[in-house]
Tab-separated table of C-alpha atoms in Angstrom:
chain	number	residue	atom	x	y	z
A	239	UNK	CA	8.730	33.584	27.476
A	240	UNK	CA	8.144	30.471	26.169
A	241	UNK	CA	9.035	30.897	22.417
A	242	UNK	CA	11.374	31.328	20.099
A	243	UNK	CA	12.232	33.115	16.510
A	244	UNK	CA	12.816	31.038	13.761
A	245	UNK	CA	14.742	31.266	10.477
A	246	UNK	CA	11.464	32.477	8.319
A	247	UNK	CA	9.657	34.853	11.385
A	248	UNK	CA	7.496	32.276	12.671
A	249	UNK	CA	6.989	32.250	16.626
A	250	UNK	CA	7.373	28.532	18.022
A	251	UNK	CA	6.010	28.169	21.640
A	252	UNK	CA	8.033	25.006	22.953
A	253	UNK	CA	5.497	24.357	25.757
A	254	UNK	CA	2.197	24.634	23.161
A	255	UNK	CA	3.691	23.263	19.948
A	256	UNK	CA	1.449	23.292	16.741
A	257	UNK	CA	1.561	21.764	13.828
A	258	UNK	CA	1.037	24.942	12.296
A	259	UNK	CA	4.237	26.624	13.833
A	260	UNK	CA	6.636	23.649	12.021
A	261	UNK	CA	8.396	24.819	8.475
A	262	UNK	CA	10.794	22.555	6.251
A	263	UNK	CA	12.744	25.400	5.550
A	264	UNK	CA	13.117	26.304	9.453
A	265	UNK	CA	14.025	22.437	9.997
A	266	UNK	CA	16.552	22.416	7.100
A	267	UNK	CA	18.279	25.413	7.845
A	268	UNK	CA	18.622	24.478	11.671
A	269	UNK	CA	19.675	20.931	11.624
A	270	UNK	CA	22.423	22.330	8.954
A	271	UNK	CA	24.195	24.417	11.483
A	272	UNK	CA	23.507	22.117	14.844
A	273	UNK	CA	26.817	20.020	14.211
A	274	UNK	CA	26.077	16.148	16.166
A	275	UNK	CA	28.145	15.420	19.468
A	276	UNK	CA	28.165	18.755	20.645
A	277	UNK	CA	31.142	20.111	18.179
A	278	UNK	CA	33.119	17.729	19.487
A	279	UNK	CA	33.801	16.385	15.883
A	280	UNK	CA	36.667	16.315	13.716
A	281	UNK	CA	35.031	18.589	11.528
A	282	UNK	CA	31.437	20.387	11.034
A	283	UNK	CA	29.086	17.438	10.721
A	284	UNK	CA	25.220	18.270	11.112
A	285	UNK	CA	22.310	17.025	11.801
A	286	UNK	CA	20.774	17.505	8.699
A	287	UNK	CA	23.816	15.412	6.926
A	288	UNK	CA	23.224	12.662	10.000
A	289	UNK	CA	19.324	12.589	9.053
A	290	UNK	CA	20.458	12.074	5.028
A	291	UNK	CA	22.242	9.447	6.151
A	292	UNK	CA	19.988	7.592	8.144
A	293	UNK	CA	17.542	8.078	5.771
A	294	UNK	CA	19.369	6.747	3.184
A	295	UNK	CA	19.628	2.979	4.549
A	296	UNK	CA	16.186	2.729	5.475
A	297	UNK	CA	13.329	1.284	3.138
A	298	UNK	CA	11.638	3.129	0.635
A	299	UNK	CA	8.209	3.938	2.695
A	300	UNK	CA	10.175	4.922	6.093
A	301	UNK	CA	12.434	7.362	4.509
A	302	UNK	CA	10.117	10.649	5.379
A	303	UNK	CA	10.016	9.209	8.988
A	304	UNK	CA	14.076	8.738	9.054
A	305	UNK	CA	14.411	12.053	7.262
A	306	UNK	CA	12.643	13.934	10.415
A	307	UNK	CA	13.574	11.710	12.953
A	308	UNK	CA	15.516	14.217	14.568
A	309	UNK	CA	13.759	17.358	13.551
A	310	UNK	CA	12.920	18.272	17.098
A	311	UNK	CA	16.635	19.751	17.310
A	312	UNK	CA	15.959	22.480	15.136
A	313	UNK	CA	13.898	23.814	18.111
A	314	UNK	CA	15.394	22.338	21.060
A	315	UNK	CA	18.806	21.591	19.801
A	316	UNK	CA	21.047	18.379	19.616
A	317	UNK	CA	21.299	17.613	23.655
A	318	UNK	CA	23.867	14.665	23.658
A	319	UNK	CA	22.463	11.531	25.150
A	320	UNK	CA	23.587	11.089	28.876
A	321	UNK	CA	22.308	14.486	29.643
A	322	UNK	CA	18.800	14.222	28.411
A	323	UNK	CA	18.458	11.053	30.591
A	324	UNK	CA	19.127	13.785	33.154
A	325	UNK	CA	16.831	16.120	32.369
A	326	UNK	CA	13.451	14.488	32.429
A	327	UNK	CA	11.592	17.886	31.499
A	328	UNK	CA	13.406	17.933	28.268
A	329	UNK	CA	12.320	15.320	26.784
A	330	UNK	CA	8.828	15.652	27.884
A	331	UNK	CA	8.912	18.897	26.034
A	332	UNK	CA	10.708	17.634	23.392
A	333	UNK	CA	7.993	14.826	22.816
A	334	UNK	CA	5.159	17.584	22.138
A	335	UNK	CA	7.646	18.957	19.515
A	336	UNK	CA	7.429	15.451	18.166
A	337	UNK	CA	3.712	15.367	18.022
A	338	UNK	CA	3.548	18.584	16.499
A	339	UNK	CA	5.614	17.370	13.366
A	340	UNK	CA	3.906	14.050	12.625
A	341	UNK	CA	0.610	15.939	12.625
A	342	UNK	CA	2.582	18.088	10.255
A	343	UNK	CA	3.993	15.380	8.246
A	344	UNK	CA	1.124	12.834	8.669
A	345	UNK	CA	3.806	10.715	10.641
A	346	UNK	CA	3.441	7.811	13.247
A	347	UNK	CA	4.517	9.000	16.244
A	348	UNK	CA	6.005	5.423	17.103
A	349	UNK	CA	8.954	5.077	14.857
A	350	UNK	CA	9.220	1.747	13.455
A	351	UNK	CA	12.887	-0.048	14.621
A	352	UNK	CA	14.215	-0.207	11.058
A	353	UNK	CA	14.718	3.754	12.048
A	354	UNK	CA	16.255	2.826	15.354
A	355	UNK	CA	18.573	0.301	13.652
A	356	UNK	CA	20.042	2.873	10.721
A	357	UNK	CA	20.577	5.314	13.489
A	358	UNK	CA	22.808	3.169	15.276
A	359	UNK	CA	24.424	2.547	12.059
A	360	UNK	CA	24.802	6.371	11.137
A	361	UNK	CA	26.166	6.590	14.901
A	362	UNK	CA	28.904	3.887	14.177
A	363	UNK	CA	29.895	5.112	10.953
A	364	UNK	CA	30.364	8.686	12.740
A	365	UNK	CA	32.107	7.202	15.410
A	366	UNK	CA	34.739	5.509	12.973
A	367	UNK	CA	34.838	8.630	10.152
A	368	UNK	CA	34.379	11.589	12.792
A	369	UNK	CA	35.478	11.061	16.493
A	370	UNK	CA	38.795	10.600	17.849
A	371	UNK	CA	40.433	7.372	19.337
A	372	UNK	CA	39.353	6.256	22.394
A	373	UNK	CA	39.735	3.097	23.882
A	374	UNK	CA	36.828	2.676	25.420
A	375	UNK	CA	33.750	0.974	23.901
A	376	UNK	CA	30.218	2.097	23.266
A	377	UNK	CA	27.798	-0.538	24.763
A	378	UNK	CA	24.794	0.816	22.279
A	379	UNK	CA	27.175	-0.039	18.983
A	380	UNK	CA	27.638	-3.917	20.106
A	381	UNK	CA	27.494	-5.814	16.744
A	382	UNK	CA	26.500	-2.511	14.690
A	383	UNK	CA	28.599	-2.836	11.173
A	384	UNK	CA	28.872	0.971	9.867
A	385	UNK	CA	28.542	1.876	6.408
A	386	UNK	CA	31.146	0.823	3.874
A	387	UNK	CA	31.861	4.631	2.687
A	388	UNK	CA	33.873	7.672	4.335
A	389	UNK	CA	31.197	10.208	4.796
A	390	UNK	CA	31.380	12.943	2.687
A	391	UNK	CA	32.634	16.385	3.899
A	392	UNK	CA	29.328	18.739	3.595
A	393	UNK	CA	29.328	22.509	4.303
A	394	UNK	CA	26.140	23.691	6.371
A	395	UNK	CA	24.870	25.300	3.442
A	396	UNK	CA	25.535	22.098	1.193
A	397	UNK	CA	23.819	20.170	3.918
A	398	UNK	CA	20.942	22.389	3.711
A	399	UNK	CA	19.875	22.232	0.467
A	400	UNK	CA	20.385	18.417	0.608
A	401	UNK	CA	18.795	18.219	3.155
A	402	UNK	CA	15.265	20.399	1.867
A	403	UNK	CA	15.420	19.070	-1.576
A	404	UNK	CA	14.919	15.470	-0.288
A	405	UNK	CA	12.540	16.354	2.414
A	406	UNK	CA	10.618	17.728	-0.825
A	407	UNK	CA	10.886	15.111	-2.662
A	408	UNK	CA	9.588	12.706	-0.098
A	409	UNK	CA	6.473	15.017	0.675
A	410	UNK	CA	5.730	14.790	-3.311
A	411	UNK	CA	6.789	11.019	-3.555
A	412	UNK	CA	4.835	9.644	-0.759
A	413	UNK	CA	1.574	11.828	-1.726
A	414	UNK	CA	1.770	14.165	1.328
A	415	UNK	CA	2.133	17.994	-0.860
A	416	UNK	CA	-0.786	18.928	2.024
A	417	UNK	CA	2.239	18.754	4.416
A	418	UNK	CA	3.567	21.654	2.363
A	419	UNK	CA	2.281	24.750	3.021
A	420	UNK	CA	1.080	27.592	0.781
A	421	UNK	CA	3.654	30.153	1.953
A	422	UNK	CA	6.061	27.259	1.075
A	423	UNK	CA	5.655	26.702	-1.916
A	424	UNK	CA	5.142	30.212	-2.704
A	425	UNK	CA	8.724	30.773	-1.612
A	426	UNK	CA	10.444	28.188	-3.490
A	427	UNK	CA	9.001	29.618	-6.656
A	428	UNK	CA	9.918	32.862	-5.942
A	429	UNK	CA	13.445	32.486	-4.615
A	430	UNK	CA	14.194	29.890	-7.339
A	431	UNK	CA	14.928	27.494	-4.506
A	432	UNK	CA	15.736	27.693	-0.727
A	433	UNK	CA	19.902	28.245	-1.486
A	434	UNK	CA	18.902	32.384	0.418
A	435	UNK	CA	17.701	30.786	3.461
A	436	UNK	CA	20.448	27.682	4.026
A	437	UNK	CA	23.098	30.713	5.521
């Protein structure tokens, strides 16, 4: 078995990805309840509230791209960095995830470095508001200044309705509604929003 259950019934094959398979709501409502660093937090932070962030310091046009940048942990989860260099099958798999969504999204596959850069901003201001003390220094965040605000304190149900509503938005904004798909929209008119499914 090769698959997994997601939030609104769809079957996701990790090893044969499609774009087909890949919701926003499925996305929103995992990334809210994957908390970064493996828990190891001083409070529930997710994903999806990581993703806001880094999308927030990016320019205009790259937003959609920062938004999703991590959207392969809703279906593979957040692995924390020195064991995916380990695991050399995992990222190969995670990759095809990756292909899947820009086909979704009508993303680049190469994210461009102003990306790269607000991540390591989003991981130094998480680093300062979120982990404990430590002594010892993190080569990656050389000369990365973090954000001048405390991040906020988001439930996972907060985070994902933030987190939909501006992946929305960006789909409308950037003229990509073909990303969105019928069932979708359907859904949100129906439900009067996606508040049932952020649980």
């Amino acid at each position: 078995m090769t698959w997994i259950l997601t939030r609104t019934g769809r079957r996701f094959d990790l090893l044969m990805p499609k774009a087909s398979q890949v919701s926003t709501l499925d996305i929103a409502q995992a990334l809210a309840n994957i908390c970064r660093f493996n828990g190891h937090t001083s409070r529930h932070y997710s994903v999806a509230q990581h993703s806001l962030l880094v999308s927030s310091i990016v320019p205009a046009e790259h937003q959609l791209a920062a938004l999703l940048h991590d959207a392969t942990e809703a279906y593979v989860g957040d692995m924390v960095r020195p064991l995916k260099a380990l695991l050399p099958d995992y990222s190969e798999i995670e990759n095809g995830i990756w292909l899947a969504i820009c086909e979704r999204f009508n993303l680049e596959p190469e994210l461009p470095a102003c990306i790269q850069e607000a991540d390591m901003v989003a991981l130094a201001t998480e680093r300062r508001d979120l982990m404990p003390e430590h002594g010892e220094r993190w080569p990656c965040l050389e000369g990365v200044t973090p954000v001048p605000y405390r991040l906020p304190e988001w439930t996972s149900t907060h985070a994902c309705i933030q987190y939909h509503s501006k992946l929305l938005d960006l789909l409308q904004t950037t003229h990509r509604t073909r990303a969105l798909s019928t069932w979708e929209r359907v859904d949100e008119h129906h439900a009067g929003g996606e508040a049932p499914l952020c649980m």
